[in-house]
Amino acid sequence: MIKRPFIGLFQPKLKYDLLEADPKEPEVVPVPSNILLLLNDSLDSSKITFIKKGDQVKKGEKLFLYKESTEHVISSVSGVIKRVESYAGEFGNIKTSIVIGNENNDDFVNDFKEHADKFELDAAAKFLKLLPGAPPLEILADPAHKIHTLVISGVDEDISSTVRQYFLTTESADLKEGIQILKKLTQIPKIILTVPEGISVDTEISGMQVFNISPVYPDALPKMIMKNQLSTIVPQGKTCEDMGVCFISSEAVVSIAKAYRDKSIHFEKIVCVTGKDGVRKRMKVLIGTPVISILKQLNIHTNENDRIVIGGPFNGFSTFTVYHPVGPCMDSIIVQDSGSIPYVSDSACINCGKCIKICPANIPVNLLVRQLAANLFEDAEEKFDLEACIECGLCSYVCTAKIPIFQYIRLGKHELLKIKAEVETEGANA
Amino acid sequence: MPNRVKLTVSHAPFWHDGDSVCKMNLTIILAAMPAVIFGIVQFGIPALGVILLAVSCSMFFELMMNFATKRSLSIGDFDAALIGLLFGMMLPATTPWWVVVTGVFVAIVIGKQIYGGLGANPFNPVLIGVAILMVSWPGYFDFDGALLNYEFSHEALAPLAALKHQGVAAVDFFSTTQLLMGQQTGAIGSTFGLGLIIGGIFLILRGCIKWEITIAYIAGIIITALIFNLSDSGTYAGPMFHLFAGYTLFGAIFLATENSSSPVNTIPMLIYGFLGGLMVILIRNLGVYPDGTVFAILIINLINPLIDYIRPKALGRGVNNA
Ligand code: SF4
Ligand code: SF4
């Protein structure tokens, strides 16, 4: 954890991890006996599920919860479904976990094979969106978005990961190929590659621009790149995609290249694991591998009240179970010892102004947090710019009163969405 | 599933820079120590008595208010201790015990707790306490009278009172070095200019006070005093005298920067500080009080909410959908 410097007049500089000079091949975690897949769909006890305990599934098979479901997961092993259960995500978002016992046979369904020569965006969106790195192909395929700029992220968004940099430097040939494929698939004219300052790459493609990104958090967050490099301010409440810019990680691009070359999909994800001692290691794991299998391999023991963070220290979330699976867009895992977890407090804002100094979006955080604590979400938005927040988390990081500001902000945005939805339905009913 | 360890579940971010209200207040208390210790050496045991009484009563009243309002105990954050300390530092060493207790009571209960405690007070609690005393029993703030029985090696006069009553000629009694080294009559913690400056620099470097306010406040003092002095040097004292006499430095470093009652945006902080300095000199030169610090800062506290509306536009606010 990076602490405040003794001379606190100057802002703490939170440096991103830079990839080491001579990156090693990631250590491979063996395929566990059970894998777990998280499906973005909730169980409905009144309906009969399409998949159930005891079903035989093959590697590469798409699993839907109900016949009419649109969300799916792809099994990364072949074996038997052992359990289908509800799984609590953030903000009461209920998902479904599917546990599959691995039978180690070579049954493989390869639906993508026949599309691998055609380079059609719709097919790619249908078969490749769950590749390691989670390429945002559905957004690219959706004509509503009118994407005119594609940004290939060779920079990691949060501090504790070097996964994207790893793909940027070690797999540059595949990266180039992937970019060419994306050009062919999407016909997007403007392609940009983001590279951390201080790392040199030899990925040159005619017409592609390269942006050097400063290694200080939060400069690699998409909205900061929009502001600093693309000189486009994303209006309050809008996304980068609304502005016609789509970000895709270098890992996803490499995955696409591999899929078209091998004419099949693969499930190996690279994850950066930070142990309790702060040592970081990149691991190669099968999607669906529970976190505990990785920790066992690394000899990291978890005890009561430790914390496992999925994603980075600023943008991640903490899981309640050591069985949380590796997903397509999970770049890092951090294990924190119970003794080193910073506590939050219920004390009020003391108006010290540190959050104001550090906020990259000029949000009056000290006033905003008072509104949010009082559940005044509409005021928070209208007068105190709730939606302009780019969710960097720095205000909470520096808050003297240790207020969980960032949590208030996320909750506030969530509530605001609900309020807006209600207003719309009321308007429609009237 | 086996191995059901209970993990801690909480919210991002999962790091914190390690700062806390308690650490911040302790740092400020530490920064005040050079001036306090000098005051105790200068004014002896009575000064120590006043400081200790103020700090302990302050924490006691805070605790009582915690119980009365059924809020969680807050003396652990040392805010009450800091209020008590700063309050004590503003008194002459001979202040009777009941005046100290009354003042601290006003500071903690009326200045802070009534508004909802830490972070909710619109005025600096210390100044509320001092102001009430100044208005109710002005005699105790007549430093010359209060400290009559002391034998000083230096000119036994409170510089600002001397200026008020004897005119600019009194300024000659005090050289800047004397003022800096605490060779003046005054409150326990406000006479040792050098100690205050060291404490102030320490706090600014540590990032514990809003440096913009301190700097602007001092600039306000110097510029306004200079203008007066240039316009009529026979009536008005020069900027250096004002800067090092009375509560000026103490106000710039410890009082105007009180978090809750001061702005957080850069331009408002500069305006706020500058206005504070300006008001001090106006009151000193044109008003009835020898030292204007207390009321000047209360006045800028009052306008703080107004000027803190001046803030930069949030990212993406007011941008047309291109
Ligand atoms: S998370 Fe906090 S610091 Fe970051 S943009 Fe939002 S309000 Fe500002
Ligand atoms: S950092 Fe925390 S305590 Fe300080 S002004 Fe911001 S919200 Fe308030």
PDB file of C-alpha atoms in Angstrom, chain A residues 29-36 87 271 273 283 285-286 288-303 306 308 310 319-326 330 333 335, chain B residues 1-7:
ATOM      1  CA  VAL A  29      -1.845 -22.909 -12.601  1.00  0.00           C
ATOM      2  CA  PRO A  30      -3.018 -26.490 -13.233  1.00  0.00           C
ATOM      3  CA  VAL A  31      -6.654 -26.922 -14.199  1.00  0.00           C
ATOM      4  CA  PRO A  32      -8.563 -27.542 -10.967  1.00  0.00           C
ATOM      5  CA  SER A  33     -10.993 -30.407 -10.445  1.00  0.00           C
ATOM      6  CA  ASN A  34     -13.946 -28.040 -10.253  1.00  0.00           C
ATOM      7  CA  ILE A  35     -14.407 -24.811 -12.110  1.00  0.00           C
ATOM      8  CA  LEU A  36     -16.970 -22.128 -11.436  1.00  0.00           C
ATOM      9  CA  TYR A  87     -24.487 -15.711  -6.363  1.00  0.00           C
ATOM     10  CA  VAL A 271      -3.787 -12.579 -13.922  1.00  0.00           C
ATOM     11  CA  VAL A 273      -1.558 -11.767  -8.161  1.00  0.00           C
ATOM     12  CA  MET A 283      -0.095 -16.384 -13.489  1.00  0.00           C
ATOM     13  CA  VAL A 285      -5.015 -19.687 -15.386  1.00  0.00           C
ATOM     14  CA  LEU A 286      -8.044 -21.201 -17.004  1.00  0.00           C
ATOM     15  CA  GLY A 288     -13.363 -20.382 -14.179  1.00  0.00           C
ATOM     16  CA  THR A 289     -10.517 -21.333 -11.859  1.00  0.00           C
ATOM     17  CA  PRO A 290     -11.421 -20.403  -8.276  1.00  0.00           C
ATOM     18  CA  VAL A 291      -9.106 -17.888  -6.648  1.00  0.00           C
ATOM     19  CA  ILE A 292      -8.165 -20.397  -3.979  1.00  0.00           C
ATOM     20  CA  SER A 293      -6.473 -22.679  -6.504  1.00  0.00           C
ATOM     21  CA  ILE A 294      -4.194 -19.843  -7.545  1.00  0.00           C
ATOM     22  CA  LEU A 295      -3.418 -18.904  -3.961  1.00  0.00           C
ATOM     23  CA  LYS A 296      -2.600 -22.527  -3.123  1.00  0.00           C
ATOM     24  CA  GLN A 297      -0.171 -22.679  -5.993  1.00  0.00           C
ATOM     25  CA  LEU A 298       1.527 -19.545  -4.674  1.00  0.00           C
ATOM     26  CA  ASN A 299       1.455 -20.718  -1.062  1.00  0.00           C
ATOM     27  CA  ILE A 300      -0.626 -17.765   0.036  1.00  0.00           C
ATOM     28  CA  HIS A 301      -2.748 -18.662   3.025  1.00  0.00           C
ATOM     29  CA  THR A 302      -5.936 -16.844   3.764  1.00  0.00           C
ATOM     30  CA  ASN A 303      -7.151 -16.528   7.315  1.00  0.00           C
ATOM     31  CA  ASP A 306      -8.353 -11.271   5.368  1.00  0.00           C
ATOM     32  CA  ILE A 308      -9.315 -10.706  -1.331  1.00  0.00           C
ATOM     33  CA  ILE A 310     -10.641  -8.783  -7.392  1.00  0.00           C
ATOM     34  CA  THR A 319     -15.115 -11.007  -2.748  1.00  0.00           C
ATOM     35  CA  PHE A 320     -16.787 -12.854   0.072  1.00  0.00           C
ATOM     36  CA  THR A 321     -15.517 -16.228  -1.008  1.00  0.00           C
ATOM     37  CA  VAL A 322     -12.168 -17.751  -1.863  1.00  0.00           C
ATOM     38  CA  TYR A 323     -13.998 -19.659  -4.605  1.00  0.00           C
ATOM     39  CA  HIS A 324     -14.593 -16.561  -6.677  1.00  0.00           C
ATOM     40  CA  PRO A 325     -13.673 -17.576 -10.213  1.00  0.00           C
ATOM     41  CA  VAL A 326     -11.306 -15.955 -12.668  1.00  0.00           C
ATOM     42  CA  MET A 330     -10.147  -9.971 -14.295  1.00  0.00           C
ATOM     43  CA  ILE A 333      -6.051 -10.311  -7.460  1.00  0.00           C
ATOM     44  CA  VAL A 335      -4.663 -10.533  -0.957  1.00  0.00           C
TER      45      VAL A 335
ATOM     46  CA  MET B   1     -17.563 -26.571  -0.055  1.00  0.00           C
ATOM     47  CA  PRO B   2     -14.770 -26.981   2.449  1.00  0.00           C
ATOM     48  CA  ASN B   3     -12.500 -24.189   3.634  1.00  0.00           C
ATOM     49  CA  ARG B   4     -15.107 -21.567   4.434  1.00  0.00           C
ATOM     50  CA  VAL B   5     -12.939 -18.748   5.697  1.00  0.00           C
ATOM     51  CA  LYS B   6     -14.787 -15.579   6.456  1.00  0.00           C
ATOM     52  CA  LEU B   7     -13.279 -12.839   4.379  1.00  0.00           C
TER      53      LEU B   7
END
